Amino acid sequence: MPSAWERLKTSTTRPTRMLITEPVVTFFTLWVSFAWGILFLFFDSVYLTFHEDYKWDIFTVGLAELSILVGAIIGLTFNPIQDAMYKQSAKRNKEADTPGKPIPEARLYTSIPGSLLFAGGLFWYGWGSVGRGSVHWIVPTLGIGCTGIGIYSVLMTVINYLTDAYERYAASALSATSLGRNVMSGLLPLSSPALFEHLGFGWAGTLLGFIGVALSIVPVVLVLKGPEIRQRSPFMQESTFD
């Protein structure tokens, strides 16, 4: 039985190795970290929009921020559809070592439109806020809600896919992504005042939206090339339950 020191060493080094050597973990970390960072960035930018431009008090601004939660709840309603597609994928599984088992890439299907909603919400919120209070408040609020749907979609996809693809090492893979999420949630909000002041809400939203669009390629590549990537990954091959 491994000693406490050996277990501690493994739990520290394995997530780091996976983050550096596993492209799936690396790009999923970038994807989910950016989405998570946007969540915290919104806490500053929503205040700038609704308190300074719309002259709302702090309590009312807090209600506007709840639109992220509403978006997440809407995203939750797509889970049964995603689960059904995941279970149906077992019938199409022709892999020699896992016949009749659901395909991990089936976890990604709804994340593709979800990631596009995430990016679209950033464009929507940014350009909906350029009126400096002259545009109806529902316009940027809907953009925030749309982004909330995307954030939920990205987060749940990363958790579900890494759990299915890495099985024994799922905790290590998720630990690596958690490191990225925590770092980004601390750093990205620091850029919020300078970002929106120098670029303006429209172009700041455009910049963030284009980054979101670029990262939405991650689930597309895995849907198309996922089985090949899993066959070439030592961690995925080693971690499969018999």
PDB file of C-alpha atoms in Angstrom:
ATOM      1  CA  MET A   1       0.000   0.000   0.000  1.00  0.00           C
ATOM      2  CA  PRO A   2       1.453   3.424  -0.926  1.00  0.00           C
ATOM      3  CA  SER A   3       2.585   5.605   1.935  1.00  0.00           C
ATOM      4  CA  ALA A   4       0.976   8.957   2.692  1.00  0.00           C
ATOM      5  CA  TRP A   5       3.986  10.719   1.153  1.00  0.00           C
ATOM      6  CA  GLU A   6       3.726   8.695  -2.062  1.00  0.00           C
ATOM      7  CA  ARG A   7       0.010   9.418  -2.344  1.00  0.00           C
ATOM      8  CA  LEU A   8       0.641  13.127  -1.769  1.00  0.00           C
ATOM      9  CA  LYS A   9       3.409  13.127  -4.370  1.00  0.00           C
ATOM     10  CA  THR A  10       1.203  11.370  -6.917  1.00  0.00           C
ATOM     11  CA  SER A  11      -1.756  13.663  -6.306  1.00  0.00           C
ATOM     12  CA  THR A  12       0.514  16.667  -6.870  1.00  0.00           C
ATOM     13  CA  THR A  13       2.624  15.558  -9.817  1.00  0.00           C
ATOM     14  CA  ARG A  14       0.042  13.679 -11.888  1.00  0.00           C
ATOM     15  CA  PRO A  15      -2.287  16.682 -12.495  1.00  0.00           C
ATOM     16  CA  THR A  16       0.761  18.780 -13.436  1.00  0.00           C
ATOM     17  CA  ARG A  17       2.012  16.145 -15.882  1.00  0.00           C
ATOM     18  CA  MET A  18      -1.427  15.817 -17.428  1.00  0.00           C
ATOM     19  CA  LEU A  19      -1.766  19.583 -17.794  1.00  0.00           C
ATOM     20  CA  ILE A  20       1.576  19.754 -19.614  1.00  0.00           C
ATOM     21  CA  THR A  21       1.569  16.540 -21.656  1.00  0.00           C
ATOM     22  CA  GLU A  22      -2.112  15.851 -22.378  1.00  0.00           C
ATOM     23  CA  PRO A  23      -3.481  18.168 -25.118  1.00  0.00           C
ATOM     24  CA  VAL A  24      -7.073  17.368 -24.113  1.00  0.00           C
ATOM     25  CA  VAL A  25      -6.458  18.505 -20.531  1.00  0.00           C
ATOM     26  CA  THR A  26      -4.458  21.531 -21.705  1.00  0.00           C
ATOM     27  CA  PHE A  27      -7.079  22.858 -24.113  1.00  0.00           C
ATOM     28  CA  PHE A  28     -10.002  21.977 -21.859  1.00  0.00           C
ATOM     29  CA  THR A  29      -8.271  23.927 -19.094  1.00  0.00           C
ATOM     30  CA  LEU A  30      -7.915  26.959 -21.368  1.00  0.00           C
ATOM     31  CA  TRP A  31     -11.555  26.641 -22.448  1.00  0.00           C
ATOM     32  CA  VAL A  32     -13.138  26.274 -19.014  1.00  0.00           C
ATOM     33  CA  SER A  33     -10.711  28.745 -17.375  1.00  0.00           C
ATOM     34  CA  PHE A  34     -11.685  31.475 -19.819  1.00  0.00           C
ATOM     35  CA  ALA A  35     -15.393  30.785 -19.275  1.00  0.00           C
ATOM     36  CA  TRP A  36     -14.943  30.791 -15.495  1.00  0.00           C
ATOM     37  CA  GLY A  37     -12.879  33.968 -15.635  1.00  0.00           C
ATOM     38  CA  ILE A  38     -15.657  35.685 -17.599  1.00  0.00           C
ATOM     39  CA  LEU A  39     -18.083  34.816 -14.801  1.00  0.00           C
ATOM     40  CA  PHE A  40     -15.969  36.748 -12.310  1.00  0.00           C
ATOM     41  CA  LEU A  41     -15.174  39.521 -14.779  1.00  0.00           C
ATOM     42  CA  PHE A  42     -18.915  40.113 -15.105  1.00  0.00           C
ATOM     43  CA  PHE A  43     -19.152  40.991 -11.424  1.00  0.00           C
ATOM     44  CA  ASP A  44     -17.123  44.135 -12.198  1.00  0.00           C
ATOM     45  CA  SER A  45     -18.372  44.928 -15.693  1.00  0.00           C
ATOM     46  CA  VAL A  46     -22.067  44.548 -14.836  1.00  0.00           C
ATOM     47  CA  TYR A  47     -21.576  47.053 -12.029  1.00  0.00           C
ATOM     48  CA  LEU A  48     -19.922  49.469 -14.473  1.00  0.00           C
ATOM     49  CA  THR A  49     -22.815  49.084 -16.921  1.00  0.00           C
ATOM     50  CA  PHE A  50     -25.830  49.314 -14.682  1.00  0.00           C
ATOM     51  CA  HIS A  51     -24.614  51.488 -11.804  1.00  0.00           C
ATOM     52  CA  GLU A  52     -22.669  54.086 -13.780  1.00  0.00           C
ATOM     53  CA  ASP A  53     -24.680  54.136 -17.034  1.00  0.00           C
ATOM     54  CA  TYR A  54     -28.203  53.239 -15.894  1.00  0.00           C
ATOM     55  CA  LYS A  55     -27.791  54.831 -12.438  1.00  0.00           C
ATOM     56  CA  TRP A  56     -29.132  51.756 -10.649  1.00  0.00           C
ATOM     57  CA  ASP A  57     -28.506  51.202  -6.959  1.00  0.00           C
ATOM     58  CA  ILE A  58     -26.400  48.270  -5.718  1.00  0.00           C
ATOM     59  CA  PHE A  59     -29.393  46.036  -4.982  1.00  0.00           C
ATOM     60  CA  THR A  60     -30.868  46.481  -8.459  1.00  0.00           C
ATOM     61  CA  VAL A  61     -27.472  45.844 -10.051  1.00  0.00           C
ATOM     62  CA  GLY A  62     -27.376  42.584  -8.109  1.00  0.00           C
ATOM     63  CA  LEU A  63     -30.692  41.606  -9.660  1.00  0.00           C
ATOM     64  CA  ALA A  64     -29.205  42.191 -13.121  1.00  0.00           C
ATOM     65  CA  GLU A  65     -26.312  39.890 -12.241  1.00  0.00           C
ATOM     66  CA  LEU A  66     -28.847  37.160 -11.464  1.00  0.00           C
ATOM     67  CA  SER A  67     -29.379  36.865 -15.213  1.00  0.00           C
ATOM     68  CA  ILE A  68     -26.222  34.710 -15.230  1.00  0.00           C
ATOM     69  CA  LEU A  69     -28.009  32.327 -12.853  1.00  0.00           C
ATOM     70  CA  VAL A  70     -31.106  32.364 -15.049  1.00  0.00           C
ATOM     71  CA  GLY A  71     -28.913  31.428 -17.995  1.00  0.00           C
ATOM     72  CA  ALA A  72     -27.382  28.559 -16.033  1.00  0.00           C
ATOM     73  CA  ILE A  73     -30.858  27.270 -15.118  1.00  0.00           C
ATOM     74  CA  ILE A  74     -31.850  27.376 -18.783  1.00  0.00           C
ATOM     75  CA  GLY A  75     -28.675  25.467 -19.606  1.00  0.00           C
ATOM     76  CA  LEU A  76     -29.643  22.891 -16.991  1.00  0.00           C
ATOM     77  CA  THR A  77     -32.792  22.027 -18.962  1.00  0.00           C
ATOM     78  CA  PHE A  78     -30.616  20.733 -21.823  1.00  0.00           C
ATOM     79  CA  ASN A  79     -29.033  18.071 -19.594  1.00  0.00           C
ATOM     80  CA  PRO A  80     -31.709  15.411 -20.244  1.00  0.00           C
ATOM     81  CA  ILE A  81     -31.229  15.878 -23.995  1.00  0.00           C
ATOM     82  CA  GLN A  82     -27.462  15.562 -23.639  1.00  0.00           C
ATOM     83  CA  ASP A  83     -27.809  12.463 -21.441  1.00  0.00           C
ATOM     84  CA  ALA A  84     -30.139  10.834 -23.955  1.00  0.00           C
ATOM     85  CA  MET A  85     -27.681  11.442 -26.810  1.00  0.00           C
ATOM     86  CA  TYR A  86     -24.873  10.069 -24.648  1.00  0.00           C
ATOM     87  CA  LYS A  87     -26.735   6.843 -23.911  1.00  0.00           C
ATOM     88  CA  GLN A  88     -27.766   6.441 -27.555  1.00  0.00           C
ATOM     89  CA  SER A  89     -24.116   6.658 -28.612  1.00  0.00           C
ATOM     90  CA  ALA A  90     -23.516   3.185 -27.132  1.00  0.00           C
ATOM     91  CA  LYS A  91     -25.257   1.679 -30.148  1.00  0.00           C
ATOM     92  CA  ARG A  92     -22.745   3.333 -32.490  1.00  0.00           C
ATOM     93  CA  ASN A  93     -19.639   2.385 -30.526  1.00  0.00           C
ATOM     94  CA  LYS A  94     -17.503   0.138 -32.750  1.00  0.00           C
ATOM     95  CA  GLU A  95     -14.293   0.436 -30.735  1.00  0.00           C
ATOM     96  CA  ALA A  96     -12.761  -2.980 -30.126  1.00  0.00           C
ATOM     97  CA  ASP A  97     -11.976  -2.460 -26.440  1.00  0.00           C
ATOM     98  CA  THR A  98     -15.264  -0.776 -25.421  1.00  0.00           C
ATOM     99  CA  PRO A  99     -18.109  -2.272 -27.518  1.00  0.00           C
ATOM    100  CA  GLY A 100     -21.561  -1.221 -26.419  1.00  0.00           C
ATOM    101  CA  LYS A 101     -20.208   1.490 -24.110  1.00  0.00           C
ATOM    102  CA  PRO A 102     -21.274   5.147 -24.554  1.00  0.00           C
ATOM    103  CA  ILE A 103     -18.761   7.231 -26.474  1.00  0.00           C
ATOM    104  CA  PRO A 104     -17.077   9.968 -24.376  1.00  0.00           C
ATOM    105  CA  GLU A 105     -17.298  12.398 -27.310  1.00  0.00           C
ATOM    106  CA  ALA A 106     -21.097  12.182 -27.098  1.00  0.00           C
ATOM    107  CA  ARG A 107     -20.740  14.361 -23.993  1.00  0.00           C
ATOM    108  CA  LEU A 108     -19.672  17.207 -26.289  1.00  0.00           C
ATOM    109  CA  TYR A 109     -22.632  17.503 -28.634  1.00  0.00           C
ATOM    110  CA  THR A 110     -24.593  20.223 -26.840  1.00  0.00           C
ATOM    111  CA  SER A 111     -21.406  22.041 -25.840  1.00  0.00           C
ATOM    112  CA  ILE A 112     -20.791  23.132 -29.438  1.00  0.00           C
ATOM    113  CA  PRO A 113     -23.923  25.324 -29.651  1.00  0.00           C
ATOM    114  CA  GLY A 114     -23.408  26.142 -25.973  1.00  0.00           C
ATOM    115  CA  SER A 115     -19.916  27.508 -26.600  1.00  0.00           C
ATOM    116  CA  LEU A 116     -21.230  29.571 -29.498  1.00  0.00           C
ATOM    117  CA  LEU A 117     -23.954  30.969 -27.238  1.00  0.00           C
ATOM    118  CA  PHE A 118     -21.222  31.824 -24.752  1.00  0.00           C
ATOM    119  CA  ALA A 119     -19.268  33.782 -27.376  1.00  0.00           C
ATOM    120  CA  GLY A 120     -22.436  35.319 -28.824  1.00  0.00           C
ATOM    121  CA  GLY A 121     -23.488  36.502 -25.381  1.00  0.00           C
ATOM    122  CA  LEU A 122     -20.203  38.370 -25.006  1.00  0.00           C
ATOM    123  CA  PHE A 123     -20.759  40.184 -28.322  1.00  0.00           C
ATOM    124  CA  TRP A 124     -24.380  40.852 -27.337  1.00  0.00           C
ATOM    125  CA  TYR A 125     -23.544  42.231 -23.893  1.00  0.00           C
ATOM    126  CA  GLY A 126     -20.650  44.351 -25.176  1.00  0.00           C
ATOM    127  CA  TRP A 127     -22.513  46.065 -27.994  1.00  0.00           C
ATOM    128  CA  GLY A 128     -25.726  46.248 -25.958  1.00  0.00           C
ATOM    129  CA  SER A 129     -23.866  48.351 -23.404  1.00  0.00           C
ATOM    130  CA  VAL A 130     -22.398  50.963 -25.750  1.00  0.00           C
ATOM    131  CA  GLY A 131     -25.444  53.225 -25.493  1.00  0.00           C
ATOM    132  CA  ARG A 132     -24.326  54.417 -22.043  1.00  0.00           C
ATOM    133  CA  GLY A 133     -27.835  53.924 -20.693  1.00  0.00           C
ATOM    134  CA  SER A 134     -29.784  54.948 -23.805  1.00  0.00           C
ATOM    135  CA  VAL A 135     -30.399  51.303 -24.826  1.00  0.00           C
ATOM    136  CA  HIS A 136     -33.131  49.474 -22.914  1.00  0.00           C
ATOM    137  CA  TRP A 137     -31.641  47.570 -19.974  1.00  0.00           C
ATOM    138  CA  ILE A 138     -33.075  44.264 -21.197  1.00  0.00           C
ATOM    139  CA  VAL A 139     -30.634  44.216 -24.139  1.00  0.00           C
ATOM    140  CA  PRO A 140     -27.360  43.821 -22.168  1.00  0.00           C
ATOM    141  CA  THR A 141     -29.183  41.696 -19.594  1.00  0.00           C
ATOM    142  CA  LEU A 142     -30.175  39.168 -22.248  1.00  0.00           C
ATOM    143  CA  GLY A 143     -26.561  39.088 -23.392  1.00  0.00           C
ATOM    144  CA  ILE A 144     -25.489  38.270 -19.826  1.00  0.00           C
ATOM    145  CA  GLY A 145     -28.079  35.489 -19.638  1.00  0.00           C
ATOM    146  CA  CYS A 146     -26.898  34.058 -22.954  1.00  0.00           C
ATOM    147  CA  THR A 147     -23.348  34.011 -21.638  1.00  0.00           C
ATOM    148  CA  GLY A 148     -24.596  32.247 -18.506  1.00  0.00           C
ATOM    149  CA  ILE A 149     -26.032  29.429 -20.629  1.00  0.00           C
ATOM    150  CA  GLY A 150     -22.649  29.064 -22.307  1.00  0.00           C
ATOM    151  CA  ILE A 151     -20.656  29.086 -19.062  1.00  0.00           C
ATOM    152  CA  TYR A 152     -22.813  26.294 -17.645  1.00  0.00           C
ATOM    153  CA  SER A 153     -22.506  24.299 -20.865  1.00  0.00           C
ATOM    154  CA  VAL A 154     -18.715  24.578 -20.940  1.00  0.00           C
ATOM    155  CA  LEU A 155     -18.291  23.699 -17.257  1.00  0.00           C
ATOM    156  CA  MET A 156     -20.524  20.615 -17.345  1.00  0.00           C
ATOM    157  CA  THR A 157     -19.001  19.396 -20.601  1.00  0.00           C
ATOM    158  CA  VAL A 158     -15.465  19.562 -19.222  1.00  0.00           C
ATOM    159  CA  ILE A 159     -16.448  17.714 -16.037  1.00  0.00           C
ATOM    160  CA  ASN A 160     -18.389  14.982 -17.841  1.00  0.00           C
ATOM    161  CA  TYR A 161     -15.949  14.414 -20.681  1.00  0.00           C
ATOM    162  CA  LEU A 162     -12.831  14.263 -18.518  1.00  0.00           C
ATOM    163  CA  THR A 163     -14.586  11.877 -16.126  1.00  0.00           C
ATOM    164  CA  ASP A 164     -15.504   9.534 -18.981  1.00  0.00           C
ATOM    165  CA  ALA A 165     -12.244   9.802 -20.929  1.00  0.00           C
ATOM    166  CA  TYR A 166      -9.801   9.461 -18.041  1.00  0.00           C
ATOM    167  CA  GLU A 167     -11.834   7.237 -15.676  1.00  0.00           C
ATOM    168  CA  ARG A 168      -9.204   6.236 -13.051  1.00  0.00           C
ATOM    169  CA  TYR A 169      -7.379   9.549 -13.445  1.00  0.00           C
ATOM    170  CA  ALA A 170     -10.484  11.726 -13.690  1.00  0.00           C
ATOM    171  CA  ALA A 171      -9.754  13.411 -10.358  1.00  0.00           C
ATOM    172  CA  SER A 172      -6.253  14.367 -11.533  1.00  0.00           C
ATOM    173  CA  ALA A 173      -7.567  15.738 -14.836  1.00  0.00           C
ATOM    174  CA  LEU A 174     -10.223  17.769 -13.041  1.00  0.00           C
ATOM    175  CA  SER A 175      -7.633  19.029 -10.551  1.00  0.00           C
ATOM    176  CA  ALA A 176      -5.576  20.379 -13.447  1.00  0.00           C
ATOM    177  CA  THR A 177      -8.562  22.248 -14.856  1.00  0.00           C
ATOM    178  CA  SER A 178      -9.443  23.540 -11.381  1.00  0.00           C
ATOM    179  CA  LEU A 179      -5.993  25.087 -11.111  1.00  0.00           C
ATOM    180  CA  GLY A 180      -6.561  26.962 -14.374  1.00  0.00           C
ATOM    181  CA  ARG A 181     -10.050  28.051 -13.341  1.00  0.00           C
ATOM    182  CA  ASN A 182      -8.889  29.429 -10.016  1.00  0.00           C
ATOM    183  CA  VAL A 183      -5.966  31.300 -11.553  1.00  0.00           C
ATOM    184  CA  MET A 184      -8.096  32.825 -14.302  1.00  0.00           C
ATOM    185  CA  SER A 185     -10.919  33.772 -11.931  1.00  0.00           C
ATOM    186  CA  GLY A 186      -8.368  35.762  -9.953  1.00  0.00           C
ATOM    187  CA  LEU A 187      -6.505  37.377 -12.848  1.00  0.00           C
ATOM    188  CA  LEU A 188      -9.131  38.155 -15.499  1.00  0.00           C
ATOM    189  CA  PRO A 189     -11.306  40.428 -13.296  1.00  0.00           C
ATOM    190  CA  LEU A 190      -8.219  42.556 -12.617  1.00  0.00           C
ATOM    191  CA  SER A 191      -8.260  43.570 -16.276  1.00  0.00           C
ATOM    192  CA  SER A 192     -11.909  44.590 -16.243  1.00  0.00           C
ATOM    193  CA  PRO A 193     -11.569  48.359 -15.514  1.00  0.00           C
ATOM    194  CA  ALA A 194      -8.719  48.916 -18.000  1.00  0.00           C
ATOM    195  CA  LEU A 195     -10.271  46.636 -20.629  1.00  0.00           C
ATOM    196  CA  PHE A 196     -13.641  48.365 -20.718  1.00  0.00           C
ATOM    197  CA  GLU A 197     -12.212  51.855 -20.218  1.00  0.00           C
ATOM    198  CA  HIS A 198      -9.660  51.711 -23.047  1.00  0.00           C
ATOM    199  CA  LEU A 199     -11.549  49.570 -25.566  1.00  0.00           C
ATOM    200  CA  GLY A 200     -15.093  50.514 -24.647  1.00  0.00           C
ATOM    201  CA  PHE A 201     -17.808  47.957 -23.989  1.00  0.00           C
ATOM    202  CA  GLY A 202     -18.410  47.143 -27.645  1.00  0.00           C
ATOM    203  CA  TRP A 203     -14.831  46.339 -28.617  1.00  0.00           C
ATOM    204  CA  ALA A 204     -14.053  44.724 -25.273  1.00  0.00           C
ATOM    205  CA  GLY A 205     -17.027  42.416 -25.806  1.00  0.00           C
ATOM    206  CA  THR A 206     -15.816  41.784 -29.354  1.00  0.00           C
ATOM    207  CA  LEU A 207     -12.322  40.839 -28.173  1.00  0.00           C
ATOM    208  CA  LEU A 208     -13.684  38.473 -25.529  1.00  0.00           C
ATOM    209  CA  GLY A 209     -16.230  37.087 -27.979  1.00  0.00           C
ATOM    210  CA  PHE A 210     -13.568  36.252 -30.562  1.00  0.00           C
ATOM    211  CA  ILE A 211     -11.526  34.455 -27.907  1.00  0.00           C
ATOM    212  CA  GLY A 212     -14.666  32.478 -27.059  1.00  0.00           C
ATOM    213  CA  VAL A 213     -15.192  31.626 -30.734  1.00  0.00           C
ATOM    214  CA  ALA A 214     -11.583  30.438 -31.055  1.00  0.00           C
ATOM    215  CA  LEU A 215     -11.916  28.202 -27.987  1.00  0.00           C
ATOM    216  CA  SER A 216     -15.196  26.744 -29.297  1.00  0.00           C
ATOM    217  CA  ILE A 217     -13.034  24.821 -31.771  1.00  0.00           C
ATOM    218  CA  VAL A 218     -11.935  22.565 -28.875  1.00  0.00           C
ATOM    219  CA  PRO A 219     -15.151  20.449 -28.678  1.00  0.00           C
ATOM    220  CA  VAL A 220     -15.444  20.360 -32.475  1.00  0.00           C
ATOM    221  CA  VAL A 221     -11.960  18.857 -32.830  1.00  0.00           C
ATOM    222  CA  LEU A 222     -12.700  16.272 -30.145  1.00  0.00           C
ATOM    223  CA  VAL A 223     -16.001  15.251 -31.728  1.00  0.00           C
ATOM    224  CA  LEU A 224     -14.221  14.713 -35.046  1.00  0.00           C
ATOM    225  CA  LYS A 225     -10.924  13.277 -33.805  1.00  0.00           C
ATOM    226  CA  GLY A 226     -11.721  12.105 -30.279  1.00  0.00           C
ATOM    227  CA  PRO A 227     -11.296   8.334 -30.785  1.00  0.00           C
ATOM    228  CA  GLU A 228      -7.917   8.837 -32.466  1.00  0.00           C
ATOM    229  CA  ILE A 229      -6.776  11.172 -29.703  1.00  0.00           C
ATOM    230  CA  ARG A 230      -7.813   8.665 -27.038  1.00  0.00           C
ATOM    231  CA  GLN A 231      -5.918   5.875 -28.765  1.00  0.00           C
ATOM    232  CA  ARG A 232      -2.727   7.964 -28.748  1.00  0.00           C
ATOM    233  CA  SER A 233      -3.036   9.131 -25.141  1.00  0.00           C
ATOM    234  CA  PRO A 234      -1.030   7.019 -22.645  1.00  0.00           C
ATOM    235  CA  PHE A 235      -3.032   8.389 -19.724  1.00  0.00           C
ATOM    236  CA  MET A 236      -6.397   7.566 -21.317  1.00  0.00           C
ATOM    237  CA  GLN A 237      -5.282   4.055 -22.256  1.00  0.00           C
ATOM    238  CA  GLU A 238      -3.829   3.376 -18.819  1.00  0.00           C
ATOM    239  CA  SER A 239      -6.779   4.784 -16.895  1.00  0.00           C
ATOM    240  CA  THR A 240      -9.558   2.724 -18.525  1.00  0.00           C
ATOM    241  CA  PHE A 241     -11.472   0.457 -16.173  1.00  0.00           C
ATOM    242  CA  ASP A 242     -11.572  -3.179 -17.267  1.00  0.00           C
TER     243      ASP A 242
END
